[in-house]
Short mmCIF file of C-alpha atoms in Angstrom, two decimals:
data_model
loop_
_atom_site.label_atom_id
_atom_site.label_comp_id
_atom_site.label_asym_id
_atom_site.label_seq_id
_atom_site.Cartn_x
_atom_site.Cartn_y
_atom_site.Cartn_z
CA UNK V 550 -16.00 2.95 47.02
CA UNK V 551 -12.96 1.68 46.46
CA UNK V 552 -10.71 2.63 43.32
CA UNK V 553 -7.59 2.05 41.53
CA UNK V 554 -5.62 5.13 40.79
CA UNK V 555 -2.15 5.89 39.22
CA UNK V 556 -0.17 7.17 42.21
CA UNK V 557 3.37 6.81 41.40
CA UNK V 558 4.03 6.08 37.44
CA UNK V 559 6.76 3.55 36.90
CA UNK V 560 7.16 0.22 36.29
CA UNK V 561 4.44 -2.06 36.93
CA UNK V 562 7.04 -4.71 39.41
CA UNK V 563 7.16 -0.87 41.68
CA UNK V 564 3.24 -1.18 41.98
CA UNK V 565 2.64 2.33 40.44
CA UNK V 566 -1.39 1.77 41.31
CA UNK V 567 -2.87 2.52 44.98
CA UNK V 568 -6.30 1.08 45.79
CA UNK V 569 -8.06 3.82 47.66
CA UNK V 570 -10.88 5.01 48.94
CA UNK V 571 -12.92 7.73 47.66
CA UNK V 572 -17.14 8.71 47.36
CA UNK V 573 -19.39 7.83 44.74
CA UNK V 574 -18.94 10.39 42.21
CA UNK V 575 -21.75 12.62 41.72
CA UNK V 576 -23.26 13.46 38.01
CA UNK V 577 -22.63 16.67 36.52
CA UNK V 578 -25.47 18.56 34.92
CA UNK V 579 -24.70 16.64 31.45
CA UNK V 580 -23.42 13.23 32.98
CA UNK V 581 -24.36 9.55 33.58
CA UNK V 582 -23.49 7.86 36.92
CA UNK V 583 -23.03 4.31 35.61
CA UNK V 584 -22.45 1.02 37.54
CA UNK V 585 -19.73 -0.66 36.34
CA UNK V 586 -20.15 -4.50 35.30
CA UNK V 587 -17.09 -4.58 33.50
CA UNK V 588 -13.91 -2.42 32.50
CA UNK V 589 -11.05 -3.70 29.67
CA UNK V 590 -7.95 -3.57 30.55
CA UNK V 591 -5.91 -1.46 27.82
CA UNK V 592 -1.99 -1.52 26.74
CA UNK V 593 -3.29 2.38 27.15
CA UNK V 594 -3.71 1.61 31.23
CA UNK V 595 -0.54 0.43 30.95
CA UNK V 596 1.14 2.93 29.45
CA UNK V 597 -0.34 5.41 31.81
CA UNK V 598 0.52 3.30 34.74
CA UNK V 599 4.30 3.19 33.80
CA UNK V 600 4.57 6.99 33.12
CA UNK V 601 5.25 6.27 29.23
CA UNK V 602 2.34 8.71 28.74
CA UNK V 603 2.80 11.68 31.11
CA UNK V 604 0.09 11.71 33.76
CA UNK V 605 -2.25 14.68 33.33
CA UNK V 606 -4.13 14.68 36.53
CA UNK V 607 -2.46 13.53 39.56
CA UNK V 608 -4.19 10.05 41.11
CA UNK V 609 -6.54 9.43 37.90
CA UNK V 610 -8.18 6.11 37.67
CA UNK V 611 -7.60 4.25 34.51
CA UNK V 612 -9.96 2.44 32.52
CA UNK V 613 -11.63 3.28 29.40
CA UNK V 614 -13.38 0.48 28.22
CA UNK V 615 -16.56 0.46 30.31
CA UNK V 616 -20.04 -1.03 30.64
CA UNK V 617 -22.44 -0.17 32.93
CA UNK V 618 -26.01 0.81 34.09
CA UNK V 619 -27.13 3.90 34.41
CA UNK V 620 -28.11 4.73 37.72
CA UNK V 621 -28.03 8.71 37.88
CA UNK V 622 -28.44 11.44 35.43
CA UNK V 623 -28.03 15.44 35.12
CA UNK V 624 -30.46 17.71 34.34
CA UNK V 625 -29.22 18.10 31.10
CA UNK V 626 -28.12 14.53 30.10
CA UNK V 627 -30.21 13.74 27.12
CA UNK V 628 -30.65 10.17 25.43
CA UNK V 629 -30.46 7.98 28.63
CA UNK V 630 -32.91 6.87 31.26
CA UNK V 631 -32.09 5.16 34.18
CA UNK V 632 -31.45 1.52 33.74
CA UNK V 633 -29.74 1.82 30.20
CA UNK V 634 -26.94 -0.11 29.11
CA UNK V 635 -24.01 2.47 28.32
CA UNK V 636 -20.42 2.02 27.43
CA UNK V 637 -17.45 4.64 28.10
CA UNK V 638 -14.81 5.10 26.06
CA UNK V 639 -11.58 6.91 25.62
CA UNK V 640 -12.96 9.82 24.04
CA UNK V 641 -14.31 11.86 26.82
CA UNK V 642 -14.59 15.50 25.44
CA UNK V 643 -13.75 17.74 22.40
CA UNK V 644 -14.47 21.50 22.03
CA UNK V 645 -16.44 21.26 19.07
CA UNK V 646 -15.56 24.70 17.85
CA UNK V 647 -11.76 23.80 16.87
CA UNK V 648 -11.28 23.73 12.66
CA UNK V 649 -10.69 19.79 13.67
CA UNK V 650 -13.67 19.38 15.38
CA UNK V 651 -15.82 21.48 12.74
CA UNK V 652 -14.48 19.28 9.99
CA UNK V 653 -15.14 15.99 11.75
CA UNK V 654 -12.05 15.33 13.09
CA UNK V 655 -12.46 15.35 16.90
CA UNK V 656 -10.04 13.02 17.09
CA UNK V 657 -7.98 15.73 16.90
CA UNK V 658 -9.11 18.50 18.73
CA UNK V 659 -6.21 19.92 20.59
CA UNK V 660 -7.98 20.40 24.05
CA UNK V 661 -9.77 16.91 23.82
CA UNK V 662 -9.77 14.98 27.12
CA UNK V 663 -9.52 11.23 27.97
CA UNK V 664 -11.16 8.95 29.82
CA UNK V 665 -8.44 7.79 32.42
CA UNK V 666 -6.29 10.46 31.95
CA UNK V 667 -7.74 13.28 32.31
CA UNK V 668 -11.12 12.21 34.03
CA UNK V 669 -11.40 9.03 35.90
CA UNK V 670 -12.19 5.90 34.44
CA UNK V 671 -14.02 2.48 34.90
CA UNK V 672 -11.40 1.03 37.78
CA UNK V 673 -13.51 1.50 40.16
CA UNK V 674 -17.35 0.18 41.35
CA UNK V 675 -18.70 3.45 39.49
CA UNK V 676 -17.95 6.06 36.52
CA UNK V 677 -19.22 9.22 35.37
CA UNK V 678 -19.65 10.05 32.03
CA UNK V 679 -20.62 12.85 29.56
CA UNK V 680 -24.11 11.46 27.76
CA UNK V 681 -22.92 12.94 24.70
CA UNK V 682 -19.49 10.81 24.44
CA UNK V 683 -21.64 7.83 26.06
CA UNK V 684 -22.09 4.60 23.69
CA UNK V 685 -25.88 3.03 23.70
CA UNK V 686 -25.34 -1.10 24.37
CA UNK V 687 -27.00 -4.12 23.18
CA UNK V 688 -28.68 -5.67 26.28
CA UNK V 689 -27.87 -9.27 25.57
CA UNK V 690 -24.33 -9.70 25.16
CA UNK V 691 -22.06 -10.41 28.54
CA UNK V 692 -20.84 -7.00 29.97
CA UNK V 693 -16.93 -8.65 29.67
CA UNK V 694 -17.55 -9.26 25.80
CA UNK V 695 -18.85 -5.41 25.18
CA UNK V 696 -16.01 -3.79 27.12
CA UNK V 697 -12.97 -4.43 24.84
CA UNK V 698 -15.22 -3.19 21.81
CA UNK V 699 -14.85 0.43 23.37
CA UNK V 700 -11.24 0.95 22.56
CA UNK V 701 -9.33 -2.27 21.41
CA UNK V 702 -12.46 -2.55 18.72
CA UNK V 703 -12.87 0.54 18.13
CA UNK V 704 -9.31 1.44 17.63
CA UNK V 705 -8.73 -1.53 15.45
CA UNK V 706 -11.62 -0.54 13.43
CA UNK V 707 -9.95 3.16 13.12
CA UNK V 708 -6.68 1.51 12.22
CA UNK V 709 -8.17 -0.51 9.80
CA UNK V 710 -9.66 1.95 7.89
CA UNK V 711 -6.61 4.02 8.31
CA UNK V 712 -4.41 1.40 6.41
CA UNK V 713 -6.78 1.56 3.27
CA UNK V 714 -6.85 -2.07 2.27
CA UNK V 715 -8.45 -2.89 -0.73
CA UNK V 716 -11.27 -5.24 -0.60
CA UNK V 717 -10.39 -8.72 -0.78
CA UNK V 718 -7.00 -7.83 0.08
CA UNK V 719 -3.88 -8.77 2.01
CA UNK V 720 -3.46 -7.51 5.65
CA UNK V 721 -0.16 -8.23 8.06
CA UNK V 722 -1.17 -7.82 11.63
CA UNK V 723 1.92 -7.01 13.82
CA UNK V 724 1.10 -7.86 17.45
CA UNK V 725 -2.22 -9.85 18.65
CA UNK V 726 -3.25 -8.88 21.61
CA UNK V 727 -6.82 -7.35 22.34
CA UNK V 728 -7.39 -5.16 20.11
CA UNK V 729 -5.35 -7.36 16.75
CA UNK V 730 -7.69 -9.98 17.80
CA UNK V 731 -10.66 -8.14 16.68
CA UNK V 732 -9.71 -6.46 13.85
CA UNK V 733 -8.79 -9.46 12.40
CA UNK V 734 -11.92 -10.84 12.65
CA UNK V 735 -13.50 -7.91 11.03
CA UNK V 736 -11.18 -7.61 8.20
CA UNK V 737 -11.75 -11.58 7.59
CA UNK V 738 -15.56 -11.09 7.80
CA UNK V 739 -15.08 -8.47 4.85
CA UNK V 740 -13.06 -10.78 2.74
CA UNK V 741 -9.79 -10.33 3.69
CA UNK V 742 -6.79 -12.70 3.89
CA UNK V 743 -4.88 -11.85 7.16
CA UNK V 744 -1.32 -12.59 8.03
CA UNK V 745 -0.77 -12.39 11.96
CA UNK V 746 3.33 -11.57 12.72
CA UNK V 747 3.60 -11.80 16.71
CA UNK V 748 6.42 -13.23 19.33
CA UNK V 749 3.76 -15.19 21.49
CA UNK V 750 2.92 -18.70 20.13
CA UNK V 751 -0.01 -19.09 21.75
CA UNK V 752 -1.31 -15.57 19.92
CA UNK V 753 -0.08 -17.17 16.64
CA UNK V 754 -2.33 -20.08 17.76
CA UNK V 755 -5.26 -17.94 18.64
CA UNK V 756 -4.71 -15.81 15.38
CA UNK V 757 -4.68 -19.28 13.07
CA UNK V 758 -8.12 -20.44 15.59
CA UNK V 759 -9.68 -17.28 14.54
CA UNK V 760 -9.27 -17.74 10.64
CA UNK V 761 -6.26 -15.76 9.81
CA UNK V 762 -4.06 -17.36 6.79
CA UNK V 763 -1.14 -17.71 8.61
CA UNK V 764 0.50 -17.06 11.68
CA UNK V 765 4.41 -16.12 12.11
CA UNK V 766 6.91 -14.57 13.85
CA UNK V 767 6.95 -10.98 14.82
CA UNK V 768 10.51 -10.61 12.71
CA UNK V 769 9.28 -13.06 10.38
CA UNK V 770 8.17 -12.06 6.52
CA UNK V 771 4.78 -13.08 5.20
CA UNK V 772 4.23 -15.57 2.67
CA UNK V 773 2.97 -13.07 0.74
CA UNK V 774 3.14 -9.00 -0.42
CA UNK V 775 0.70 -7.41 1.94
CA UNK V 776 -1.67 -4.90 0.53
CA UNK V 777 -2.08 -3.19 4.04
CA UNK V 778 -0.45 -3.98 7.40
CA UNK V 779 -1.26 -3.02 11.09
CA UNK V 780 1.22 -2.60 13.55
CA UNK V 781 -0.40 -2.84 17.28
CA UNK V 782 2.95 -4.05 19.33
CA UNK V 783 4.65 -0.65 20.60
CA UNK V 784 7.63 -1.32 18.91
CA UNK V 785 9.34 0.65 16.71
CA UNK V 786 11.94 -1.88 14.89
CA UNK V 787 8.88 -3.18 13.68
CA UNK V 788 8.24 -0.57 11.35
CA UNK V 789 10.87 -1.33 8.53
CA UNK V 790 10.13 -5.03 9.08
CA UNK V 791 6.10 -4.14 8.29
CA UNK V 792 7.10 -1.46 5.36
CA UNK V 793 9.77 -4.17 3.51
CA UNK V 794 6.71 -6.33 3.72
CA UNK V 795 3.86 -4.15 1.77
CA UNK V 796 3.38 -4.42 -2.04
CA UNK V 797 3.86 -1.71 -3.92
CA UNK V 798 0.98 1.29 -2.97
CA UNK V 799 1.09 -0.10 0.46
CA UNK V 800 0.26 1.47 3.80
CA UNK V 801 1.24 0.94 7.07
CA UNK V 802 -1.22 1.97 9.86
CA UNK V 803 0.44 2.61 13.41
CA UNK V 804 -2.12 1.92 16.00
CA UNK V 805 -0.84 2.08 19.27
CA UNK V 806 -0.78 5.93 21.17
CA UNK V 807 3.15 4.69 22.32
CA UNK V 808 6.08 3.24 20.06
CA UNK V 809 9.53 3.03 20.55
CA UNK V 810 11.93 4.45 18.89
CA UNK V 811 12.01 3.85 14.80
CA UNK V 812 15.21 3.08 13.38
CA UNK V 813 16.43 4.41 10.12
CA UNK V 814 14.48 3.72 7.11
CA UNK V 815 15.89 2.84 3.73
CA UNK V 816 14.15 5.02 1.17
CA UNK V 817 13.99 2.36 -1.60
CA UNK V 818 13.29 -0.66 0.57
CA UNK V 819 10.98 0.92 3.01
CA UNK V 820 9.19 3.84 1.02
CA UNK V 821 9.79 3.91 -2.52
CA UNK V 822 6.82 2.59 -4.79
CA UNK V 823 4.62 4.74 -2.86
CA UNK V 824 4.04 2.82 0.27
CA UNK V 825 2.78 5.20 3.19
CA UNK V 826 2.94 5.27 6.84
CA UNK V 827 -0.26 6.51 8.79
CA UNK V 828 -0.74 7.27 12.39
CA UNK V 829 -3.74 6.37 14.41
CA UNK V 830 -5.07 9.01 16.79
CA UNK V 831 -7.39 8.03 19.35
CA UNK V 832 -10.77 8.10 17.33
CA UNK V 833 -14.00 9.69 16.73
CA UNK V 834 -17.55 8.72 17.67
CA UNK V 835 -18.77 8.20 14.46
CA UNK V 836 -15.79 5.56 15.00
CA UNK V 837 -17.26 3.91 17.52
CA UNK V 838 -20.95 4.17 16.36
CA UNK V 839 -19.68 2.11 13.09
CA UNK V 840 -17.77 -0.17 15.23
CA UNK V 841 -20.08 -1.54 17.53
CA UNK V 842 -22.51 -1.66 14.17
CA UNK V 843 -20.05 -4.19 12.38
CA UNK V 844 -19.62 -6.17 15.84
CA UNK V 845 -23.27 -6.79 16.13
CA UNK V 846 -23.04 -7.93 12.62
CA UNK V 847 -19.84 -10.10 12.24
CA UNK V 848 -19.96 -10.99 16.33
CA UNK V 849 -16.28 -11.53 16.71
CA UNK V 850 -14.96 -14.66 18.65
CA UNK V 851 -13.84 -12.45 22.30
CA UNK V 852 -10.98 -14.45 23.78
CA UNK V 853 -11.28 -13.05 27.67
CA UNK V 854 -8.93 -13.50 30.78
CA UNK V 855 -11.16 -12.37 33.69
CA UNK V 856 -9.76 -10.68 37.02
CA UNK V 857 -11.72 -9.35 40.22
CA UNK V 858 -11.86 -5.58 40.12
CA UNK V 859 -9.49 -6.26 43.05
CA UNK V 860 -6.52 -7.69 40.80
CA UNK V 861 -6.28 -4.62 38.65
CA UNK V 862 -2.45 -4.20 39.32
CA UNK V 863 -2.15 -8.07 39.04
CA UNK V 864 -3.96 -7.51 35.40
CA UNK V 865 -1.88 -4.90 34.26
CA UNK V 866 1.45 -6.81 35.64
CA UNK V 867 0.13 -9.50 33.49
CA UNK V 868 -0.11 -7.57 30.22
CA UNK V 869 2.87 -5.77 30.88
CA UNK V 870 4.90 -9.44 31.33
CA UNK V 871 2.82 -10.74 27.82
CA UNK V 872 0.65 -12.99 30.17
CA UNK V 873 -2.85 -12.11 28.57
CA UNK V 874 -3.98 -14.17 25.31
CA UNK V 875 -7.05 -11.82 24.10
CA UNK V 876 -8.38 -9.10 26.53
CA UNK V 877 -8.04 -8.84 30.16
CA UNK V 878 -11.33 -7.59 31.52
CA UNK V 879 -12.08 -6.35 35.35
CA UNK V 880 -15.54 -7.41 36.55
CA UNK V 881 -16.85 -6.54 39.82
#
């Protein structure tokens, strides 16, 4: 099979991805082998390709929003049968023994492994996953609409929980890409008033179309104080901007795995009156199950830009240049 790998991390202009020929992987004892139907293109893939995240495994295939059909099973792989639809997400394995795993915080496991970083992901026609970390998916929605839920959806959902938005609260969303446009719809469905702050005029139009109460530039002030905010853009300069927009007792959740440097904060303006900053680190499998249930109920509208698998490098280049509105998805 032909698969894309991160060959030489660096700016997309230098073509850090390379298409290589590989054998179809064989499932291990606990693994599923999936024939990939769709793979979402995540900003984390871009961070890996460009070297913002240090490679953990040479020549690793990116892609951790994978929808596929089970075409192979290890002898100890439980819970799935041949032909089932399954999903692969970012979290690929945890030890199950450390203090974090034992207390339910497996996303903080020091030995955790990740799809597309430690193990090959879905920028290929076939991929494997430990059955215990695979998600059972509904049969009906198109694969390209399910794929973004498996990271953009899950991370946005966890960020929304970390932001501790009160019922019917006022939520600010900074940046409006794949994860943000899903999270905004979940929050609106739950009764929140959502204000979107993003530099892209097209993204602002999409935000209003999806039900946001307002949409303005990334550095603009929202029309009212915020009870909570989520920063999706990997831009540290926006941290003080978002904090200044919070009402007393508000919380800012930073959703990205990578963030540029945060400038100095003014204690009185940005943190006093019990404003809080919280990071978001990966997700638990329970987050994933909760998100999929919430999405089945809320049925968010997913703005998909499709690319053929052979165009994976173009998809990442477009993402780097902010030419993708909504989500980019690779299809066979």
